[in-house]
PDB file of C-alpha atoms in Angstrom:
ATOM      1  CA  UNK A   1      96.405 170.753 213.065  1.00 48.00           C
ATOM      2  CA  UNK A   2      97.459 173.875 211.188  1.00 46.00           C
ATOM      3  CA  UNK A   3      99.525 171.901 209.298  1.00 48.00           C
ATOM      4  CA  UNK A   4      96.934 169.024 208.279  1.00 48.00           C
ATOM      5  CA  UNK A   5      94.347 172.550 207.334  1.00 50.00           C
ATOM      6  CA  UNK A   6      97.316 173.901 204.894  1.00 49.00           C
ATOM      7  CA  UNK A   7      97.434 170.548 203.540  1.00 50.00           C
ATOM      8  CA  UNK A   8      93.704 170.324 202.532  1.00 53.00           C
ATOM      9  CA  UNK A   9      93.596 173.935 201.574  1.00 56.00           C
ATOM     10  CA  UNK A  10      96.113 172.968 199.056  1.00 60.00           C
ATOM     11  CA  UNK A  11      94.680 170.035 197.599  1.00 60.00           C
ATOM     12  CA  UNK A  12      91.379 172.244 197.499  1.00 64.00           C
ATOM     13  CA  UNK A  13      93.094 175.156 195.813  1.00 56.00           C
ATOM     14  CA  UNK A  14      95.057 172.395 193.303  1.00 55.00           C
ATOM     15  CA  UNK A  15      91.950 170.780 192.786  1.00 57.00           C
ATOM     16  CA  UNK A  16      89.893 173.860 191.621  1.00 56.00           C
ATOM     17  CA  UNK A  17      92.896 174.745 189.492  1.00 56.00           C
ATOM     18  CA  UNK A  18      92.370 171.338 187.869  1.00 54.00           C
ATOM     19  CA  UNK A  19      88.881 171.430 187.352  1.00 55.00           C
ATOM     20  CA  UNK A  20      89.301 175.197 186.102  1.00 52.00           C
ATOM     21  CA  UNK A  21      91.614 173.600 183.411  1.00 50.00           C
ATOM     22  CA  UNK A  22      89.236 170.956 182.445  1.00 52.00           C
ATOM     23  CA  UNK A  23      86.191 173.556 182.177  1.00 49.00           C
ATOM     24  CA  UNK A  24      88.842 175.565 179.867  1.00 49.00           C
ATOM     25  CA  UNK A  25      89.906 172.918 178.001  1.00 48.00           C
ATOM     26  CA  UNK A  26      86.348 171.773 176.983  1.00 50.00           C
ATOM     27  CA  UNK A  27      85.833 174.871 176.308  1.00 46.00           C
ATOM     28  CA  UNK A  28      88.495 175.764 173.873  1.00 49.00           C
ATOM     29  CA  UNK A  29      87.863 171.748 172.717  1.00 47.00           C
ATOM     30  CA  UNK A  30      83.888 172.746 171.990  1.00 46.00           C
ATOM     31  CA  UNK A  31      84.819 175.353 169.838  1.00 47.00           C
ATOM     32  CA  UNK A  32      87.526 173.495 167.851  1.00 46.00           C
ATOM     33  CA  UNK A  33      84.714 171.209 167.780  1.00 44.00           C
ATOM     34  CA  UNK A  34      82.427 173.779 166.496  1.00 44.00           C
ATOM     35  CA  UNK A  35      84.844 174.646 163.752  1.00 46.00           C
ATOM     36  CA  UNK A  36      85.487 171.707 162.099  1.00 42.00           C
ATOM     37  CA  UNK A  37      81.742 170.417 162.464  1.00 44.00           C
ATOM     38  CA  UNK A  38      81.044 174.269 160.937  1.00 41.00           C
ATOM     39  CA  UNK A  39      83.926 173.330 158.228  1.00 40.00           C
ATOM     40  CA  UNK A  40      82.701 169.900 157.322  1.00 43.00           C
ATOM     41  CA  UNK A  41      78.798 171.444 157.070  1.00 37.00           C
ATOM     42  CA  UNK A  42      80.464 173.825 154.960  1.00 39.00           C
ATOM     43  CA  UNK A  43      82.491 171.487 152.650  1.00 39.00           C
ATOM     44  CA  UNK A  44      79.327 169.201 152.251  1.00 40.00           C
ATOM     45  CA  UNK A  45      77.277 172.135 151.388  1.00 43.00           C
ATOM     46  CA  UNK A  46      80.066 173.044 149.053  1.00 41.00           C
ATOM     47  CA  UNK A  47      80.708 169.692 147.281  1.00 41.00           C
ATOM     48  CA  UNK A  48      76.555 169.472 147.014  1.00 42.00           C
ATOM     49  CA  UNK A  49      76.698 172.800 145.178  1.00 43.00           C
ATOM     50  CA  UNK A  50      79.468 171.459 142.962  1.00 41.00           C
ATOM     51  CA  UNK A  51      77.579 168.461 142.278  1.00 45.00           C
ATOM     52  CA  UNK A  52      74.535 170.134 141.347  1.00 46.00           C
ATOM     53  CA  UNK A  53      76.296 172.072 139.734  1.00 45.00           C
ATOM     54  CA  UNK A  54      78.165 169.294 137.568  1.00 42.00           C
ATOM     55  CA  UNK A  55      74.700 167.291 136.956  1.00 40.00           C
ATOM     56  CA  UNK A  56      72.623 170.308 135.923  1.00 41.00           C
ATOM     57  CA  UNK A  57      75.847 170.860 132.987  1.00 43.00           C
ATOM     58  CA  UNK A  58      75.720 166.993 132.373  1.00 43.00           C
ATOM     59  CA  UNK A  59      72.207 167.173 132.229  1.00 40.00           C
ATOM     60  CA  UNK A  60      72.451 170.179 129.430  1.00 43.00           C
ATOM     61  CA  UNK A  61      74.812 168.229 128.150  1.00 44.00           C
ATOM     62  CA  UNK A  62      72.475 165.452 127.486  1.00 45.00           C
ATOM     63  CA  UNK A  63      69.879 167.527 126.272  1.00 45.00           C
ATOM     64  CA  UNK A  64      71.986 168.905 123.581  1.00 38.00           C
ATOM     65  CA  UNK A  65      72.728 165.798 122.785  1.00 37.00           C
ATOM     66  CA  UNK A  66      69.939 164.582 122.116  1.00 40.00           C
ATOM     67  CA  UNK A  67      68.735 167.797 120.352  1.00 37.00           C
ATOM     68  CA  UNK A  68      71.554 166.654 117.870  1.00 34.00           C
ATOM     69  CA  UNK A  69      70.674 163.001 118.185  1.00 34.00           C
ATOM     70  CA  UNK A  70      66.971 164.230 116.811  1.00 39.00           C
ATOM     71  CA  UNK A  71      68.537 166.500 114.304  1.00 38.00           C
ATOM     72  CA  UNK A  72      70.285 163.896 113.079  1.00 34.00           C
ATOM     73  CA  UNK A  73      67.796 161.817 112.922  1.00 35.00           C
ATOM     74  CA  UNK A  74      65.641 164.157 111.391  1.00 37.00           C
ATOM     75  CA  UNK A  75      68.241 164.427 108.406  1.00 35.00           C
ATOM     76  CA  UNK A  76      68.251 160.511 108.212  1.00 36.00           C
ATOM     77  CA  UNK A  77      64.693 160.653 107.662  1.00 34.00           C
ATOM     78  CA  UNK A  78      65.083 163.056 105.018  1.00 34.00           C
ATOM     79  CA  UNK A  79      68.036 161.242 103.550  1.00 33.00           C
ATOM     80  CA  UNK A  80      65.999 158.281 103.009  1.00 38.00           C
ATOM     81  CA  UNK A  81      63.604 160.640 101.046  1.00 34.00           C
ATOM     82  CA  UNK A  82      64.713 159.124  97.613  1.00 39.00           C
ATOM     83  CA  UNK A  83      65.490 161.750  94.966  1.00 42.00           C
ATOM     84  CA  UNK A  84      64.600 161.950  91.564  1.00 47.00           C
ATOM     85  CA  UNK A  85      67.042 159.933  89.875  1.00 49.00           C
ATOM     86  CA  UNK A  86      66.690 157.295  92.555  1.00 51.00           C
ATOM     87  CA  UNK A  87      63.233 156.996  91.987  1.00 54.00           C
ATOM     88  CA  UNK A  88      63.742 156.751  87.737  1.00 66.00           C
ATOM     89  CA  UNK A  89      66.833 154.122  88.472  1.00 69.00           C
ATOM     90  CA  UNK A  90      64.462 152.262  90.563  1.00 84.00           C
ATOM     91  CA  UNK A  91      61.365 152.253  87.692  1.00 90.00           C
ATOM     92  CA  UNK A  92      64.194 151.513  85.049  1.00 95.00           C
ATOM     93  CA  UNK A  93      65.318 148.516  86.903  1.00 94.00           C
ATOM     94  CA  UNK A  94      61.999 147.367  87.289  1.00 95.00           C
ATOM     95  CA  UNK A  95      61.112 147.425  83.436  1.00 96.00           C
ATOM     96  CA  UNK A  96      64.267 145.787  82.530  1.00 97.00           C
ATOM     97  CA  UNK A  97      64.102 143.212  85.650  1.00 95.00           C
ATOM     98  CA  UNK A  98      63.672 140.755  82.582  1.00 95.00           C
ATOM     99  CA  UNK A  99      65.737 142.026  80.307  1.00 96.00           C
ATOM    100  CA  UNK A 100      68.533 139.505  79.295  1.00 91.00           C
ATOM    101  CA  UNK A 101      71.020 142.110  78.151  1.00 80.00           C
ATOM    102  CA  UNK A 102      70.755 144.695  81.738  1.00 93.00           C
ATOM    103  CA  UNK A 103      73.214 143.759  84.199  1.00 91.00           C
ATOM    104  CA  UNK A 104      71.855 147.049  86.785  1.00 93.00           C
ATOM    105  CA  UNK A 105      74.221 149.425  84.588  1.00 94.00           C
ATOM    106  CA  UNK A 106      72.840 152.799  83.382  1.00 96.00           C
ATOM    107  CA  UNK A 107      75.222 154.586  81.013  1.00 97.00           C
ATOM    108  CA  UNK A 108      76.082 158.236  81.840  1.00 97.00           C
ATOM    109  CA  UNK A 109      76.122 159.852  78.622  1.00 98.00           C
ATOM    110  CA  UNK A 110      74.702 163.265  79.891  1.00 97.00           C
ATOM    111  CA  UNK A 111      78.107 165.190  78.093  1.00 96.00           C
ATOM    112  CA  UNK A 112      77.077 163.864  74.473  1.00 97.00           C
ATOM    113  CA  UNK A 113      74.872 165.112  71.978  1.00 97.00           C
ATOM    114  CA  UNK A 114      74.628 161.757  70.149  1.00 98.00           C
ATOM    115  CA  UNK A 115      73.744 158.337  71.474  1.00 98.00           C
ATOM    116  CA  UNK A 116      74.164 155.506  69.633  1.00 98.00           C
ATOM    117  CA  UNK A 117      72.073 152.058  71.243  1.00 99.00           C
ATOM    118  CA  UNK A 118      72.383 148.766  69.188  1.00 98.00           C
ATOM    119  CA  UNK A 119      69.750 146.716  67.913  1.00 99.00           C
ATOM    120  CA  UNK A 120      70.039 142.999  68.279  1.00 98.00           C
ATOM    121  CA  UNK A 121      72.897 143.048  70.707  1.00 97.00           C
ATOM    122  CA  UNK A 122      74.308 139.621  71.929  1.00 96.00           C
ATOM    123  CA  UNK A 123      72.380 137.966  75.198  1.00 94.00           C
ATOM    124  CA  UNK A 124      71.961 134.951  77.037  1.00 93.00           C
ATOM    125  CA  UNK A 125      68.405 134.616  75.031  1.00 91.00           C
ATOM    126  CA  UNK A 126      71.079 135.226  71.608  1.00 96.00           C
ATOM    127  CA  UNK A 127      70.794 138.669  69.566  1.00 97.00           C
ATOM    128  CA  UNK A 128      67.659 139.903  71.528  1.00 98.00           C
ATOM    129  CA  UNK A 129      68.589 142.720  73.409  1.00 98.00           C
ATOM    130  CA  UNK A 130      69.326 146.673  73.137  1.00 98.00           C
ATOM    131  CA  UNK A 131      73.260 148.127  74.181  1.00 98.00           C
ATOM    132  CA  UNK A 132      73.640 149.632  76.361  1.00 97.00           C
ATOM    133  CA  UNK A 133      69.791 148.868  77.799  1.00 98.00           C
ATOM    134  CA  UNK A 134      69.068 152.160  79.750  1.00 98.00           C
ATOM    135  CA  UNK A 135      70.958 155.577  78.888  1.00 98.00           C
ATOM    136  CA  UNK A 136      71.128 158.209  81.273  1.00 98.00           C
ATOM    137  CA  UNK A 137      70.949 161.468  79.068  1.00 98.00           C
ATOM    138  CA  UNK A 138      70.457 165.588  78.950  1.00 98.00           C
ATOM    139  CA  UNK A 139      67.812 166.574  77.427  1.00 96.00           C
ATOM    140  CA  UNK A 140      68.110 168.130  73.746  1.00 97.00           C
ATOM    141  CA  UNK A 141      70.373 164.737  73.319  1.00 98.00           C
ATOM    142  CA  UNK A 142      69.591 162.817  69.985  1.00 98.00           C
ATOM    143  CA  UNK A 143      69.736 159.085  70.109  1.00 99.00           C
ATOM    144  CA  UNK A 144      70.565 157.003  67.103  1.00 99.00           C
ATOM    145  CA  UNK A 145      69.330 152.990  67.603  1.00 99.00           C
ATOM    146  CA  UNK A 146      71.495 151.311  64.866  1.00 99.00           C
ATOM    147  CA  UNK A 147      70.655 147.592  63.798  1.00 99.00           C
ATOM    148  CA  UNK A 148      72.948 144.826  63.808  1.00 98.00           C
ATOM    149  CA  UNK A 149      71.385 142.498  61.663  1.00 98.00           C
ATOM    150  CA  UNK A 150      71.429 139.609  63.765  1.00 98.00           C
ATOM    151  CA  UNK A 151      68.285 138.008  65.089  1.00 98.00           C
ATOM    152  CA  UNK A 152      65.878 138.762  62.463  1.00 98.00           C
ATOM    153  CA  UNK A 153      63.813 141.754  61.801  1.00 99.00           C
ATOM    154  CA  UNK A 154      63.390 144.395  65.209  1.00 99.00           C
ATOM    155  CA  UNK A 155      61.934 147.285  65.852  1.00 99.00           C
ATOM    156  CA  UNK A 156      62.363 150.520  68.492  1.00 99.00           C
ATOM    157  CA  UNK A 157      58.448 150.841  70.409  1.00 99.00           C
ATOM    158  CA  UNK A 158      58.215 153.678  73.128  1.00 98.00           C
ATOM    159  CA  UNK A 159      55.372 152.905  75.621  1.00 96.00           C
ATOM    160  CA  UNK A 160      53.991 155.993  75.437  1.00 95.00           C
ATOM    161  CA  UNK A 161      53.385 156.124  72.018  1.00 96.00           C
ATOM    162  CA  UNK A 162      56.509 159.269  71.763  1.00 96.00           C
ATOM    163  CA  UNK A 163      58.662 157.258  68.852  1.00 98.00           C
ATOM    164  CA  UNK A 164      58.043 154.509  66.965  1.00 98.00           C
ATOM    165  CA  UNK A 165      60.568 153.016  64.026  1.00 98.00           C
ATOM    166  CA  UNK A 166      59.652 150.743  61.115  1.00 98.00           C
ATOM    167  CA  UNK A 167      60.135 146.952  61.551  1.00 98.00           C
ATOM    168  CA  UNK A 168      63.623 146.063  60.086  1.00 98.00           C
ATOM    169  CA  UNK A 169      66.523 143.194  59.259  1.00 98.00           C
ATOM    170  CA  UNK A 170      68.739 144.944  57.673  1.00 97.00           C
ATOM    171  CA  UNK A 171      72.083 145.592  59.169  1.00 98.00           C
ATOM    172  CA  UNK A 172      73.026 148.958  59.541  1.00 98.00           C
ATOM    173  CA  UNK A 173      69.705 150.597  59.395  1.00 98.00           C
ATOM    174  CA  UNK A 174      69.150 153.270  61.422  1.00 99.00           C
ATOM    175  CA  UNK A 175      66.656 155.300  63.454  1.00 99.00           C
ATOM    176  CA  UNK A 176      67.123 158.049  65.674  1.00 98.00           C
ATOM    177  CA  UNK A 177      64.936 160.431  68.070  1.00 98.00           C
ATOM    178  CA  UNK A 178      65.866 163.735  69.974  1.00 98.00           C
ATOM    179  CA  UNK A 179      64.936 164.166  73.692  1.00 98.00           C
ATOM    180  CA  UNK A 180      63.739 167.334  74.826  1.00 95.00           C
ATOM    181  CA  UNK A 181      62.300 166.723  77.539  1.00 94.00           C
ATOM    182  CA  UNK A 182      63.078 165.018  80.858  1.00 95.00           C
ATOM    183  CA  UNK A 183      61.601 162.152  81.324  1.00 96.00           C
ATOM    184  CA  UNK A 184      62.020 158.365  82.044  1.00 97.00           C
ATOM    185  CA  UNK A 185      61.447 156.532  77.771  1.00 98.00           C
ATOM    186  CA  UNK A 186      60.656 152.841  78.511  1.00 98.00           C
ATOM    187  CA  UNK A 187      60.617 150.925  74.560  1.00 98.00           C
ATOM    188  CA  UNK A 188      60.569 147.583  73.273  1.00 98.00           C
ATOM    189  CA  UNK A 189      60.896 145.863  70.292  1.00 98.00           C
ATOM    190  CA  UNK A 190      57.787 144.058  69.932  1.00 98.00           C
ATOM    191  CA  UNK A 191      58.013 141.073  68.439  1.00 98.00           C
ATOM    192  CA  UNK A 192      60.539 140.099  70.984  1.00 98.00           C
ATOM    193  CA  UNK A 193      58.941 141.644  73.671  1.00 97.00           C
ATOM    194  CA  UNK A 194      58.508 137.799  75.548  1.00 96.00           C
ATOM    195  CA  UNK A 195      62.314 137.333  75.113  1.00 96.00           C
ATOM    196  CA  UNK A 196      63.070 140.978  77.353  1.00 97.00           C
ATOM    197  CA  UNK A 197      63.957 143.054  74.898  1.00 98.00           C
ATOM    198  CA  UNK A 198      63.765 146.143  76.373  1.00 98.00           C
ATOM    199  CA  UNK A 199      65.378 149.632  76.591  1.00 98.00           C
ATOM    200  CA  UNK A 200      65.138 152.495  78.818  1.00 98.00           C
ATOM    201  CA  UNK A 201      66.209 156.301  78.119  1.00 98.00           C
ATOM    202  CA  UNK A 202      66.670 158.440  81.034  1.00 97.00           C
ATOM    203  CA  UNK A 203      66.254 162.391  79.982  1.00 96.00           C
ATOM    204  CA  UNK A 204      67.129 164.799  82.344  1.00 93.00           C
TER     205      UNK A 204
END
């Protein structure tokens, strides 16, 4: 009998020893456990703060980037202001739109003091035309129209009434007028007005 009571003592005492192990173990497991579940609330919280982080310097990012879109936009607007010597290219084009001898060219001659435009230049409609048709010139320039001779008599008509030369054949003749202003000079020669011939001087 004393025997069999060791026996079960034993197994008692071994089995408290294993349960005391167990309650340990979860213990020291629970805490572990505590740890990382601590770690990964920390790393989320982390990684969230990064994240907001990035998206409130992508955001800014955005937003000055589209602050420079606008700006940019802004200035396109303004470029397609036209300036002033779009605007006079565009109202010389459209006087000479039907003149024969203007092929969209404007002479720069802003560096000379003297011009010198023929009268009766060759066109598709034959000697009817003034070349070069518009001038692009500084004011205080002189400009000498000189006659050809070909396609009867011509004459040099501003349509404002500033110059006005004598009707004339003759080859060689000559008439001239000096700029001193700047201005946009639209002129025909009127009694081949119907054919386009036209001239434009650009003073600026």
């Amino acid at each position: 009998m004393r025997g069999t009571s060791a026996y079960a003592s034993r197994r008692r005492y071994l089995g408290s020893l294993a349960t005391a192990f167990s309650l340990l173990a979860g213990c020291m497991g629970g805490d572990n456990g505590g740890d990382t579940e601590s770690g990964r609330i920390a790393m989320t919280r982390t990684t969230a703060s990064a994240d907001d982080e990035t998206a409130t310097e992508e955001m800014a990012g955005d937003d000055t980037s589209q602050s420079l879109t606008n700006q940019t936009s802004d200035t396109g607007r303004r470029s397609d202001v036209p300036s002033s010597s779009e605007t006079a290219g565009g109202a010389v084009s459209e006087w000479l739109s039907d003149a024969p001898g203007y092929d969209g060219t404007v002479v720069d001659a802003t560096d000379r003091k003297r011009v010198t435009v023929s009268v009766g230049a060759a066109s598709p409609n034959g000697p009817y035309a003034f070349a070069p048709a518009a001038v692009n010139i500084s004011t205080g320039t002189t400009v000498v129209w000189e006659w050809t001779g070909e396609g009867g008599s011509h004459n040099v008509v501003a349509e404002s009434g500033a110059f006005e030369s004598d009707l004339v054949a003759e080859d060689g003749y000559t008439f001239e007028h000096a700029f001193d202003s700047a201005n946009i000079y639209r002129y025909v020669c009127k009694p081949h007005e119907s054919l386009g011939m036209k001239g434009a001087i650009i003073g600026e």
